[in-house]
């Protein structure tokens, strides 16, 4: 389970919705100073402490570019960015060649996503050919689970929990925070010039390849995705405890196992995530009707 | 014959019990009450301190039936870190144990170098866009109505569940 359980999940969102507007406004305030100075890729720190930039015209231009590329909260912008990122990820690890597996994962994933606050995104799910144990999400509804993680799962409820975690990153637009904390957006905007639309622009915004997917989200974003992942699986009628079961399982993997190196680097430890879920759930699920694990239907990779 | 049969059953039972004990141990990650039944409204029959070792007998919903020393009862699943996965079928724990014993599990196993396809930071950084990959991905995407049919086939019904609050715990 980032375990995904799991799981390494990175998700991104380009725009602040109303619930996140304050974050986005703070983000915009930081942009002029960040964009006005020369790129310093070796220093990923936020730019609040930078001295006022001396190139107002550049700052203004860059800010406008970003407003055009990012501030308009259309799902299409987000989907375009996510597709670029997803395409890059598939360049590193292609889909497992198993039609039945991929269709199955899309059915489970879409059903879980329908329980979320963004049911109408064009959701895409895929199992990628990697022995790593990990899962990823990209803006606009792209969710991936590695073959290594999938093979750790025991039933459909566990799959639903893992996918629920990743779906939550998409719903919460967590990748925006990653872009904020890095200089990717600033550097990308400088390189963009006037070109702010199309896949080139999307690539500029996300940096190199799918590198942003190896970045660490705020740990609170991971805990939040765990909580929401459990809830989405429960809403879908599954056994709510699939995600914590995957966390338990992943927690048994030695930290020096290379298959979990990236996952463990980018996520809080599985046992901490499990404990946080325990604190969050408490007695709140006591009246929940028993969910299904659908172990019989679970698709096993040959 | 009858007697032998009976002894045989007892032996099988003892074996299964021993297997269950061996396969399912756990550690309390917080101090917890032990309940008479898998419900917070049932009688408290004891308490377990953080770090206490327990044997897991079976699971039901969000609860584990455990024994610790001479105490036995139910404790919240999310308060126990298990040493092995537990059966997901309440009442079918012996079957679950048998499956667990034979299931192909690989925790800790060192993966052979041949055929390994990892996905590290460098791989991600160097990745190039795959138009074919996106085209394939698109073909597998399904509609909401197909997903609903799939859910119905499995007997899944949407349930109203409110989001969980942030517990505000620092680690």
mmCIF file with all atom_site columns, N, CA and C in Angstrom, chain A residues 87-88 91 99 106 110-111 117 123-124 129-132 208 210 235 238-239 248-249 252 254 259 265 271 274-276 279 282 286 292-293 295 297, chain B residues 30 59 76 78 80-82 88 103 105 108 111 117-119 121 124-125 127-130 138 140-142 150-151 154-156 158-159 161 163 169 171:
data_model
loop_
_atom_site.group_PDB
_atom_site.id
_atom_site.type_symbol
_atom_site.label_atom_id
_atom_site.label_alt_id
_atom_site.label_comp_id
_atom_site.label_asym_id
_atom_site.label_entity_id
_atom_site.label_seq_id
_atom_site.pdbx_PDB_ins_code
_atom_site.Cartn_x
_atom_site.Cartn_y
_atom_site.Cartn_z
_atom_site.occupancy
_atom_site.B_iso_or_equiv
_atom_site.pdbx_formal_charge
_atom_site.auth_seq_id
_atom_site.auth_comp_id
_atom_site.auth_asym_id
_atom_site.auth_atom_id
_atom_site.pdbx_PDB_model_num
ATOM 1   N N  . UNK A 1 87  ? 2.594   10.824  -19.407 1.00 0.00 ? 87  UNK A N  1
ATOM 2   C CA . UNK A 1 87  ? 3.303   10.317  -20.582 1.00 0.00 ? 87  UNK A CA 1
ATOM 3   C C  . UNK A 1 87  ? 4.782   10.131  -20.302 1.00 0.00 ? 87  UNK A C  1
ATOM 4   N N  . UNK A 1 88  ? 5.348   11.048  -19.530 1.00 0.00 ? 88  UNK A N  1
ATOM 5   C CA . UNK A 1 88  ? 6.758   10.917  -19.162 1.00 0.00 ? 88  UNK A CA 1
ATOM 6   C C  . UNK A 1 88  ? 6.978   9.705   -18.265 1.00 0.00 ? 88  UNK A C  1
ATOM 7   N N  . UNK A 1 91  ? 7.022   6.724   -20.178 1.00 0.00 ? 91  UNK A N  1
ATOM 8   C CA . UNK A 1 91  ? 8.280   6.597   -20.908 1.00 0.00 ? 91  UNK A CA 1
ATOM 9   C C  . UNK A 1 91  ? 9.329   5.880   -20.068 1.00 0.00 ? 91  UNK A C  1
ATOM 10  N N  . UNK A 1 99  ? -4.264  -6.655  -20.909 1.00 0.00 ? 99  UNK A N  1
ATOM 11  C CA . UNK A 1 99  ? -5.499  -5.894  -21.102 1.00 0.00 ? 99  UNK A CA 1
ATOM 12  C C  . UNK A 1 99  ? -6.484  -6.081  -19.956 1.00 0.00 ? 99  UNK A C  1
ATOM 13  N N  . UNK A 1 106 ? -9.015  -0.007  -13.997 1.00 0.00 ? 106 UNK A N  1
ATOM 14  C CA . UNK A 1 106 ? -9.816  1.165   -14.347 1.00 0.00 ? 106 UNK A CA 1
ATOM 15  C C  . UNK A 1 106 ? -11.232 1.090   -13.782 1.00 0.00 ? 106 UNK A C  1
ATOM 16  N N  . UNK A 1 110 ? -12.252 3.834   -11.162 1.00 0.00 ? 110 UNK A N  1
ATOM 17  C CA . UNK A 1 110 ? -13.308 4.787   -11.523 1.00 0.00 ? 110 UNK A CA 1
ATOM 18  C C  . UNK A 1 110 ? -14.444 4.762   -10.514 1.00 0.00 ? 110 UNK A C  1
ATOM 19  N N  . UNK A 1 111 ? -14.769 3.564   -10.052 1.00 0.00 ? 111 UNK A N  1
ATOM 20  C CA . UNK A 1 111 ? -15.844 3.439   -9.051  1.00 0.00 ? 111 UNK A CA 1
ATOM 21  C C  . UNK A 1 111 ? -15.462 4.156   -7.753  1.00 0.00 ? 111 UNK A C  1
ATOM 22  N N  . UNK A 1 117 ? -14.907 14.095  -4.562  1.00 0.00 ? 117 UNK A N  1
ATOM 23  C CA . UNK A 1 117 ? -15.469 15.403  -4.909  1.00 0.00 ? 117 UNK A CA 1
ATOM 24  C C  . UNK A 1 117 ? -15.185 15.799  -6.356  1.00 0.00 ? 117 UNK A C  1
ATOM 25  N N  . UNK A 1 123 ? -10.817 10.182  -15.552 1.00 0.00 ? 123 UNK A N  1
ATOM 26  C CA . UNK A 1 123 ? -9.880  9.385   -14.763 1.00 0.00 ? 123 UNK A CA 1
ATOM 27  C C  . UNK A 1 123 ? -9.215  8.300   -15.608 1.00 0.00 ? 123 UNK A C  1
ATOM 28  N N  . UNK A 1 124 ? -7.922  8.163   -15.404 1.00 0.00 ? 124 UNK A N  1
ATOM 29  C CA . UNK A 1 124 ? -7.143  7.106   -16.053 1.00 0.00 ? 124 UNK A CA 1
ATOM 30  C C  . UNK A 1 124 ? -6.360  6.352   -14.981 1.00 0.00 ? 124 UNK A C  1
ATOM 31  N N  . UNK A 1 129 ? 4.973   -1.250  -15.434 1.00 0.00 ? 129 UNK A N  1
ATOM 32  C CA . UNK A 1 129 ? 5.885   -2.399  -15.343 1.00 0.00 ? 129 UNK A CA 1
ATOM 33  C C  . UNK A 1 129 ? 7.154   -2.039  -14.581 1.00 0.00 ? 129 UNK A C  1
ATOM 34  N N  . UNK A 1 130 ? 7.073   -2.140  -13.282 1.00 0.00 ? 130 UNK A N  1
ATOM 35  C CA . UNK A 1 130 ? 8.233   -1.876  -12.434 1.00 0.00 ? 130 UNK A CA 1
ATOM 36  C C  . UNK A 1 130 ? 8.163   -2.771  -11.217 1.00 0.00 ? 130 UNK A C  1
ATOM 37  N N  . UNK A 1 131 ? 9.307   -3.279  -10.797 1.00 0.00 ? 131 UNK A N  1
ATOM 38  C CA . UNK A 1 131 ? 9.342   -4.103  -9.588  1.00 0.00 ? 131 UNK A CA 1
ATOM 39  C C  . UNK A 1 131 ? 9.304   -3.251  -8.319  1.00 0.00 ? 131 UNK A C  1
ATOM 40  N N  . UNK A 1 132 ? 9.458   -1.947  -8.466  1.00 0.00 ? 132 UNK A N  1
ATOM 41  C CA . UNK A 1 132 ? 9.348   -1.070  -7.315  1.00 0.00 ? 132 UNK A CA 1
ATOM 42  C C  . UNK A 1 132 ? 7.963   -1.199  -6.691  1.00 0.00 ? 132 UNK A C  1
ATOM 43  N N  . UNK A 1 208 ? 11.957  18.486  -15.400 1.00 0.00 ? 208 UNK A N  1
ATOM 44  C CA . UNK A 1 208 ? 12.605  17.455  -16.191 1.00 0.00 ? 208 UNK A CA 1
ATOM 45  C C  . UNK A 1 208 ? 11.891  16.113  -16.088 1.00 0.00 ? 208 UNK A C  1
ATOM 46  N N  . UNK A 1 210 ? 9.671   13.134  -15.487 1.00 0.00 ? 210 UNK A N  1
ATOM 47  C CA . UNK A 1 210 ? 8.672   12.958  -14.437 1.00 0.00 ? 210 UNK A CA 1
ATOM 48  C C  . UNK A 1 210 ? 9.334   13.112  -13.081 1.00 0.00 ? 210 UNK A C  1
ATOM 49  N N  . UNK A 1 235 ? -16.877 4.464   1.180   1.00 0.00 ? 235 UNK A N  1
ATOM 50  C CA . UNK A 1 235 ? -18.053 4.959   0.454   1.00 0.00 ? 235 UNK A CA 1
ATOM 51  C C  . UNK A 1 235 ? -18.388 4.063   -0.727  1.00 0.00 ? 235 UNK A C  1
ATOM 52  N N  . UNK A 1 238 ? -16.474 -0.893  -0.044  1.00 0.00 ? 238 UNK A N  1
ATOM 53  C CA . UNK A 1 238 ? -15.396 -1.836  0.275   1.00 0.00 ? 238 UNK A CA 1
ATOM 54  C C  . UNK A 1 238 ? -15.112 -1.865  1.776   1.00 0.00 ? 238 UNK A C  1
ATOM 55  N N  . UNK A 1 239 ? -14.466 -2.923  2.188   1.00 0.00 ? 239 UNK A N  1
ATOM 56  C CA . UNK A 1 239 ? -13.878 -2.999  3.517   1.00 0.00 ? 239 UNK A CA 1
ATOM 57  C C  . UNK A 1 239 ? -12.961 -1.781  3.663   1.00 0.00 ? 239 UNK A C  1
ATOM 58  N N  . UNK A 1 248 ? 0.420   -2.034  6.593   1.00 0.00 ? 248 UNK A N  1
ATOM 59  C CA . UNK A 1 248 ? 1.029   -3.056  7.456   1.00 0.00 ? 248 UNK A CA 1
ATOM 60  C C  . UNK A 1 248 ? 1.977   -3.922  6.643   1.00 0.00 ? 248 UNK A C  1
ATOM 61  N N  . UNK A 1 249 ? 1.479   -4.339  5.482   1.00 0.00 ? 249 UNK A N  1
ATOM 62  C CA . UNK A 1 249 ? 2.270   -5.229  4.639   1.00 0.00 ? 249 UNK A CA 1
ATOM 63  C C  . UNK A 1 249 ? 3.559   -4.553  4.177   1.00 0.00 ? 249 UNK A C  1
ATOM 64  N N  . UNK A 1 252 ? 6.379   -4.275  6.551   1.00 0.00 ? 252 UNK A N  1
ATOM 65  C CA . UNK A 1 252 ? 7.206   -5.462  6.795   1.00 0.00 ? 252 UNK A CA 1
ATOM 66  C C  . UNK A 1 252 ? 8.382   -5.557  5.837   1.00 0.00 ? 252 UNK A C  1
ATOM 67  N N  . UNK A 1 254 ? 11.846  -4.672  4.499   1.00 0.00 ? 254 UNK A N  1
ATOM 68  C CA . UNK A 1 254 ? 13.044  -4.045  5.075   1.00 0.00 ? 254 UNK A CA 1
ATOM 69  C C  . UNK A 1 254 ? 13.369  -2.724  4.374   1.00 0.00 ? 254 UNK A C  1
ATOM 70  N N  . UNK A 1 259 ? 13.333  -2.010  -3.569  1.00 0.00 ? 259 UNK A N  1
ATOM 71  C CA . UNK A 1 259 ? 12.000  -1.827  -4.140  1.00 0.00 ? 259 UNK A CA 1
ATOM 72  C C  . UNK A 1 259 ? 11.203  -0.737  -3.427  1.00 0.00 ? 259 UNK A C  1
ATOM 73  N N  . UNK A 1 265 ? 11.524  7.048   0.897   1.00 0.00 ? 265 UNK A N  1
ATOM 74  C CA . UNK A 1 265 ? 12.164  8.360   0.902   1.00 0.00 ? 265 UNK A CA 1
ATOM 75  C C  . UNK A 1 265 ? 11.140  9.481   0.807   1.00 0.00 ? 265 UNK A C  1
ATOM 76  N N  . UNK A 1 271 ? 4.418   2.559   9.298   1.00 0.00 ? 271 UNK A N  1
ATOM 77  C CA . UNK A 1 271 ? 3.821   2.361   10.623  1.00 0.00 ? 271 UNK A CA 1
ATOM 78  C C  . UNK A 1 271 ? 3.329   3.676   11.225  1.00 0.00 ? 271 UNK A C  1
ATOM 79  N N  . UNK A 1 274 ? 0.037   4.297   9.522   1.00 0.00 ? 274 UNK A N  1
ATOM 80  C CA . UNK A 1 274 ? -0.958  3.401   10.122  1.00 0.00 ? 274 UNK A CA 1
ATOM 81  C C  . UNK A 1 274 ? -1.445  3.973   11.452  1.00 0.00 ? 274 UNK A C  1
ATOM 82  N N  . UNK A 1 275 ? -0.501  4.426   12.272  1.00 0.00 ? 275 UNK A N  1
ATOM 83  C CA . UNK A 1 275 ? -0.862  4.979   13.580  1.00 0.00 ? 275 UNK A CA 1
ATOM 84  C C  . UNK A 1 275 ? -1.698  6.248   13.433  1.00 0.00 ? 275 UNK A C  1
ATOM 85  N N  . UNK A 1 276 ? -1.353  7.065   12.447  1.00 0.00 ? 276 UNK A N  1
ATOM 86  C CA . UNK A 1 276 ? -2.127  8.287   12.217  1.00 0.00 ? 276 UNK A CA 1
ATOM 87  C C  . UNK A 1 276 ? -3.558  7.958   11.810  1.00 0.00 ? 276 UNK A C  1
ATOM 88  N N  . UNK A 1 279 ? -5.484  7.104   14.910  1.00 0.00 ? 279 UNK A N  1
ATOM 89  C CA . UNK A 1 279 ? -5.906  8.297   15.650  1.00 0.00 ? 279 UNK A CA 1
ATOM 90  C C  . UNK A 1 279 ? -7.100  8.972   14.979  1.00 0.00 ? 279 UNK A C  1
ATOM 91  N N  . UNK A 1 282 ? -10.398 6.298   15.217  1.00 0.00 ? 282 UNK A N  1
ATOM 92  C CA . UNK A 1 282 ? -10.962 6.136   16.553  1.00 0.00 ? 282 UNK A CA 1
ATOM 93  C C  . UNK A 1 282 ? -12.200 5.255   16.513  1.00 0.00 ? 282 UNK A C  1
ATOM 94  N N  . UNK A 1 286 ? -17.283 2.827   13.766  1.00 0.00 ? 286 UNK A N  1
ATOM 95  C CA . UNK A 1 286 ? -17.925 1.737   14.506  1.00 0.00 ? 286 UNK A CA 1
ATOM 96  C C  . UNK A 1 286 ? -19.298 1.357   13.941  1.00 0.00 ? 286 UNK A C  1
ATOM 97  N N  . UNK A 1 292 ? -17.100 -4.974  1.646   1.00 0.00 ? 292 UNK A N  1
ATOM 98  C CA . UNK A 1 292 ? -16.670 -6.188  0.936   1.00 0.00 ? 292 UNK A CA 1
ATOM 99  C C  . UNK A 1 292 ? -15.184 -6.108  0.600   1.00 0.00 ? 292 UNK A C  1
ATOM 100 N N  . UNK A 1 293 ? -14.524 -7.259  0.617   1.00 0.00 ? 293 UNK A N  1
ATOM 101 C CA . UNK A 1 293 ? -13.136 -7.258  0.139   1.00 0.00 ? 293 UNK A CA 1
ATOM 102 C C  . UNK A 1 293 ? -13.028 -7.855  -1.267  1.00 0.00 ? 293 UNK A C  1
ATOM 103 N N  . UNK A 1 295 ? -12.320 -10.667 -2.517  1.00 0.00 ? 295 UNK A N  1
ATOM 104 C CA . UNK A 1 295 ? -11.078 -11.396 -2.768  1.00 0.00 ? 295 UNK A CA 1
ATOM 105 C C  . UNK A 1 295 ? -11.219 -12.332 -3.969  1.00 0.00 ? 295 UNK A C  1
ATOM 106 N N  . UNK A 1 297 ? -12.898 -11.909 -6.657  1.00 0.00 ? 297 UNK A N  1
ATOM 107 C CA . UNK A 1 297 ? -12.886 -11.218 -7.938  1.00 0.00 ? 297 UNK A CA 1
ATOM 108 C C  . UNK A 1 297 ? -11.542 -10.562 -8.235  1.00 0.00 ? 297 UNK A C  1
ATOM 109 N N  . UNK B 2 30  ? -0.607  1.582   20.948  1.00 0.00 ? 30  UNK B N  1
ATOM 110 C CA . UNK B 2 30  ? -1.104  2.524   21.952  1.00 0.00 ? 30  UNK B CA 1
ATOM 111 C C  . UNK B 2 30  ? -1.844  1.711   23.007  1.00 0.00 ? 30  UNK B C  1
ATOM 112 N N  . UNK B 2 59  ? -10.192 -11.583 12.841  1.00 0.00 ? 59  UNK B N  1
ATOM 113 C CA . UNK B 2 59  ? -10.567 -10.195 12.607  1.00 0.00 ? 59  UNK B CA 1
ATOM 114 C C  . UNK B 2 59  ? -12.052 -10.113 12.301  1.00 0.00 ? 59  UNK B C  1
ATOM 115 N N  . UNK B 2 76  ? -9.206  -2.654  18.998  1.00 0.00 ? 76  UNK B N  1
ATOM 116 C CA . UNK B 2 76  ? -9.302  -1.986  17.695  1.00 0.00 ? 76  UNK B CA 1
ATOM 117 C C  . UNK B 2 76  ? -8.122  -2.357  16.800  1.00 0.00 ? 76  UNK B C  1
ATOM 118 N N  . UNK B 2 78  ? -6.750  -0.886  14.329  1.00 0.00 ? 78  UNK B N  1
ATOM 119 C CA . UNK B 2 78  ? -5.761  0.146   14.009  1.00 0.00 ? 78  UNK B CA 1
ATOM 120 C C  . UNK B 2 78  ? -4.837  0.465   15.187  1.00 0.00 ? 78  UNK B C  1
ATOM 121 N N  . UNK B 2 80  ? -3.148  -2.071  16.621  1.00 0.00 ? 80  UNK B N  1
ATOM 122 C CA . UNK B 2 80  ? -2.249  -3.224  16.676  1.00 0.00 ? 80  UNK B CA 1
ATOM 123 C C  . UNK B 2 80  ? -1.404  -3.316  15.411  1.00 0.00 ? 80  UNK B C  1
ATOM 124 N N  . UNK B 2 81  ? -0.113  -3.301  15.599  1.00 0.00 ? 81  UNK B N  1
ATOM 125 C CA . UNK B 2 81  ? 0.776   -3.561  14.470  1.00 0.00 ? 81  UNK B CA 1
ATOM 126 C C  . UNK B 2 81  ? 0.993   -5.068  14.412  1.00 0.00 ? 81  UNK B C  1
ATOM 127 N N  . UNK B 2 82  ? 0.572   -5.647  13.315  1.00 0.00 ? 82  UNK B N  1
ATOM 128 C CA . UNK B 2 82  ? 0.679   -7.101  13.221  1.00 0.00 ? 82  UNK B CA 1
ATOM 129 C C  . UNK B 2 82  ? 2.007   -7.513  12.612  1.00 0.00 ? 82  UNK B C  1
ATOM 130 N N  . UNK B 2 88  ? -9.052  -11.831 6.444   1.00 0.00 ? 88  UNK B N  1
ATOM 131 C CA . UNK B 2 88  ? -10.075 -10.807 6.290   1.00 0.00 ? 88  UNK B CA 1
ATOM 132 C C  . UNK B 2 88  ? -11.467 -11.379 6.475   1.00 0.00 ? 88  UNK B C  1
ATOM 133 N N  . UNK B 2 103 ? 0.330   -18.904 0.915   1.00 0.00 ? 103 UNK B N  1
ATOM 134 C CA . UNK B 2 103 ? 0.355   -17.803 -0.047  1.00 0.00 ? 103 UNK B CA 1
ATOM 135 C C  . UNK B 2 103 ? 1.784   -17.377 -0.340  1.00 0.00 ? 103 UNK B C  1
ATOM 136 N N  . UNK B 2 105 ? 4.248   -15.066 -0.463  1.00 0.00 ? 105 UNK B N  1
ATOM 137 C CA . UNK B 2 105 ? 4.552   -13.738 0.062   1.00 0.00 ? 105 UNK B CA 1
ATOM 138 C C  . UNK B 2 105 ? 6.043   -13.516 -0.036  1.00 0.00 ? 105 UNK B C  1
ATOM 139 N N  . UNK B 2 108 ? 10.786  -8.942  2.356   1.00 0.00 ? 108 UNK B N  1
ATOM 140 C CA . UNK B 2 108 ? 12.174  -9.123  2.751   1.00 0.00 ? 108 UNK B CA 1
ATOM 141 C C  . UNK B 2 108 ? 13.000  -9.941  1.799   1.00 0.00 ? 108 UNK B C  1
ATOM 142 N N  . UNK B 2 111 ? 15.370  -9.377  -4.202  1.00 0.00 ? 111 UNK B N  1
ATOM 143 C CA . UNK B 2 111 ? 14.974  -9.621  -5.576  1.00 0.00 ? 111 UNK B CA 1
ATOM 144 C C  . UNK B 2 111 ? 16.208  -9.910  -6.430  1.00 0.00 ? 111 UNK B C  1
ATOM 145 N N  . UNK B 2 117 ? 13.188  -4.245  -12.608 1.00 0.00 ? 117 UNK B N  1
ATOM 146 C CA . UNK B 2 117 ? 12.924  -3.003  -13.294 1.00 0.00 ? 117 UNK B CA 1
ATOM 147 C C  . UNK B 2 117 ? 12.484  -1.993  -12.264 1.00 0.00 ? 117 UNK B C  1
ATOM 148 N N  . UNK B 2 118 ? 13.437  -1.343  -11.674 1.00 0.00 ? 118 UNK B N  1
ATOM 149 C CA . UNK B 2 118 ? 13.134  -0.364  -10.644 1.00 0.00 ? 118 UNK B CA 1
ATOM 150 C C  . UNK B 2 118 ? 12.653  0.943   -11.237 1.00 0.00 ? 118 UNK B C  1
ATOM 151 N N  . UNK B 2 119 ? 12.426  1.901   -10.367 1.00 0.00 ? 119 UNK B N  1
ATOM 152 C CA . UNK B 2 119 ? 11.953  3.201   -10.823 1.00 0.00 ? 119 UNK B CA 1
ATOM 153 C C  . UNK B 2 119 ? 12.485  4.229   -9.834  1.00 0.00 ? 119 UNK B C  1
ATOM 154 N N  . UNK B 2 121 ? 14.804  7.882   -8.827  1.00 0.00 ? 121 UNK B N  1
ATOM 155 C CA . UNK B 2 121 ? 14.707  9.301   -9.171  1.00 0.00 ? 121 UNK B CA 1
ATOM 156 C C  . UNK B 2 121 ? 15.340  9.604   -10.526 1.00 0.00 ? 121 UNK B C  1
ATOM 157 N N  . UNK B 2 124 ? 13.108  8.653   -13.372 1.00 0.00 ? 124 UNK B N  1
ATOM 158 C CA . UNK B 2 124 ? 12.015  9.603   -13.546 1.00 0.00 ? 124 UNK B CA 1
ATOM 159 C C  . UNK B 2 124 ? 12.506  10.893  -14.194 1.00 0.00 ? 124 UNK B C  1
ATOM 160 N N  . UNK B 2 125 ? 13.683  11.315  -13.778 1.00 0.00 ? 125 UNK B N  1
ATOM 161 C CA . UNK B 2 125 ? 14.217  12.565  -14.295 1.00 0.00 ? 125 UNK B CA 1
ATOM 162 C C  . UNK B 2 125 ? 14.521  12.463  -15.795 1.00 0.00 ? 125 UNK B C  1
ATOM 163 N N  . UNK B 2 127 ? 13.097  10.502  -17.910 1.00 0.00 ? 127 UNK B N  1
ATOM 164 C CA . UNK B 2 127 ? 11.985  9.949   -18.682 1.00 0.00 ? 127 UNK B CA 1
ATOM 165 C C  . UNK B 2 127 ? 11.574  10.850  -19.841 1.00 0.00 ? 127 UNK B C  1
ATOM 166 N N  . UNK B 2 128 ? 11.234  10.209  -20.954 1.00 0.00 ? 128 UNK B N  1
ATOM 167 C CA . UNK B 2 128 ? 10.741  10.945  -22.121 1.00 0.00 ? 128 UNK B CA 1
ATOM 168 C C  . UNK B 2 128 ? 9.296   10.555  -22.405 1.00 0.00 ? 128 UNK B C  1
ATOM 169 N N  . UNK B 2 129 ? 8.569   11.529  -22.861 1.00 0.00 ? 129 UNK B N  1
ATOM 170 C CA . UNK B 2 129 ? 7.137   11.357  -23.119 1.00 0.00 ? 129 UNK B CA 1
ATOM 171 C C  . UNK B 2 129 ? 6.858   10.179  -24.054 1.00 0.00 ? 129 UNK B C  1
ATOM 172 N N  . UNK B 2 130 ? 5.918   9.354   -23.668 1.00 0.00 ? 130 UNK B N  1
ATOM 173 C CA . UNK B 2 130 ? 5.515   8.226   -24.503 1.00 0.00 ? 130 UNK B CA 1
ATOM 174 C C  . UNK B 2 130 ? 4.104   8.456   -25.033 1.00 0.00 ? 130 UNK B C  1
ATOM 175 N N  . UNK B 2 138 ? -5.425  5.712   -22.611 1.00 0.00 ? 138 UNK B N  1
ATOM 176 C CA . UNK B 2 138 ? -6.728  6.220   -23.018 1.00 0.00 ? 138 UNK B CA 1
ATOM 177 C C  . UNK B 2 138 ? -7.695  5.097   -23.369 1.00 0.00 ? 138 UNK B C  1
ATOM 178 N N  . UNK B 2 140 ? -7.898  2.207   -22.173 1.00 0.00 ? 140 UNK B N  1
ATOM 179 C CA . UNK B 2 140 ? -8.373  1.456   -20.997 1.00 0.00 ? 140 UNK B CA 1
ATOM 180 C C  . UNK B 2 140 ? -9.322  2.267   -20.123 1.00 0.00 ? 140 UNK B C  1
ATOM 181 N N  . UNK B 2 141 ? -9.368  3.565   -20.333 1.00 0.00 ? 141 UNK B N  1
ATOM 182 C CA . UNK B 2 141 ? -10.227 4.414   -19.504 1.00 0.00 ? 141 UNK B CA 1
ATOM 183 C C  . UNK B 2 141 ? -11.692 4.052   -19.740 1.00 0.00 ? 141 UNK B C  1
ATOM 184 N N  . UNK B 2 142 ? -12.470 4.033   -18.688 1.00 0.00 ? 142 UNK B N  1
ATOM 185 C CA . UNK B 2 142 ? -13.873 3.627   -18.826 1.00 0.00 ? 142 UNK B CA 1
ATOM 186 C C  . UNK B 2 142 ? -14.816 4.722   -18.330 1.00 0.00 ? 142 UNK B C  1
ATOM 187 N N  . UNK B 2 150 ? -20.006 -2.433  -12.960 1.00 0.00 ? 150 UNK B N  1
ATOM 188 C CA . UNK B 2 150 ? -18.969 -3.285  -12.357 1.00 0.00 ? 150 UNK B CA 1
ATOM 189 C C  . UNK B 2 150 ? -19.182 -3.381  -10.840 1.00 0.00 ? 150 UNK B C  1
ATOM 190 N N  . UNK B 2 151 ? -19.470 -2.242  -10.230 1.00 0.00 ? 151 UNK B N  1
ATOM 191 C CA . UNK B 2 151 ? -19.698 -2.232  -8.782  1.00 0.00 ? 151 UNK B CA 1
ATOM 192 C C  . UNK B 2 151 ? -20.922 -3.076  -8.427  1.00 0.00 ? 151 UNK B C  1
ATOM 193 N N  . UNK B 2 154 ? -20.427 -6.750  -8.335  1.00 0.00 ? 154 UNK B N  1
ATOM 194 C CA . UNK B 2 154 ? -19.731 -7.229  -7.144  1.00 0.00 ? 154 UNK B CA 1
ATOM 195 C C  . UNK B 2 154 ? -20.540 -7.041  -5.873  1.00 0.00 ? 154 UNK B C  1
ATOM 196 N N  . UNK B 2 155 ? -21.754 -6.540  -6.012  1.00 0.00 ? 155 UNK B N  1
ATOM 197 C CA . UNK B 2 155 ? -22.582 -6.315  -4.832  1.00 0.00 ? 155 UNK B CA 1
ATOM 198 C C  . UNK B 2 155 ? -22.171 -5.099  -4.027  1.00 0.00 ? 155 UNK B C  1
ATOM 199 N N  . UNK B 2 156 ? -21.413 -4.213  -4.654  1.00 0.00 ? 156 UNK B N  1
ATOM 200 C CA . UNK B 2 156 ? -20.970 -2.997  -3.961  1.00 0.00 ? 156 UNK B CA 1
ATOM 201 C C  . UNK B 2 156 ? -22.065 -1.939  -4.021  1.00 0.00 ? 156 UNK B C  1
ATOM 202 N N  . UNK B 2 158 ? -22.906 2.108   -2.772  1.00 0.00 ? 158 UNK B N  1
ATOM 203 C CA . UNK B 2 158 ? -22.323 3.325   -2.211  1.00 0.00 ? 158 UNK B CA 1
ATOM 204 C C  . UNK B 2 158 ? -22.889 3.580   -0.817  1.00 0.00 ? 158 UNK B C  1
ATOM 205 N N  . UNK B 2 159 ? -21.999 3.983   0.086   1.00 0.00 ? 159 UNK B N  1
ATOM 206 C CA . UNK B 2 159 ? -22.365 4.241   1.475   1.00 0.00 ? 159 UNK B CA 1
ATOM 207 C C  . UNK B 2 159 ? -22.011 5.687   1.785   1.00 0.00 ? 159 UNK B C  1
ATOM 208 N N  . UNK B 2 161 ? -20.358 8.218   3.957   1.00 0.00 ? 161 UNK B N  1
ATOM 209 C CA . UNK B 2 161 ? -19.329 8.252   5.007   1.00 0.00 ? 161 UNK B CA 1
ATOM 210 C C  . UNK B 2 161 ? -18.714 9.644   5.013   1.00 0.00 ? 161 UNK B C  1
ATOM 211 N N  . UNK B 2 163 ? -15.936 12.603  5.816   1.00 0.00 ? 163 UNK B N  1
ATOM 212 C CA . UNK B 2 163 ? -14.475 12.623  5.847   1.00 0.00 ? 163 UNK B CA 1
ATOM 213 C C  . UNK B 2 163 ? -13.968 12.589  7.288   1.00 0.00 ? 163 UNK B C  1
ATOM 214 N N  . UNK B 2 169 ? -1.858  15.137  15.342  1.00 0.00 ? 169 UNK B N  1
ATOM 215 C CA . UNK B 2 169 ? -0.830  14.483  16.158  1.00 0.00 ? 169 UNK B CA 1
ATOM 216 C C  . UNK B 2 169 ? 0.522   14.738  15.517  1.00 0.00 ? 169 UNK B C  1
ATOM 217 N N  . UNK B 2 171 ? 4.443   13.877  14.795  1.00 0.00 ? 171 UNK B N  1
ATOM 218 C CA . UNK B 2 171 ? 5.446   12.818  14.809  1.00 0.00 ? 171 UNK B CA 1
ATOM 219 C C  . UNK B 2 171 ? 6.790   13.413  14.448  1.00 0.00 ? 171 UNK B C  1
#
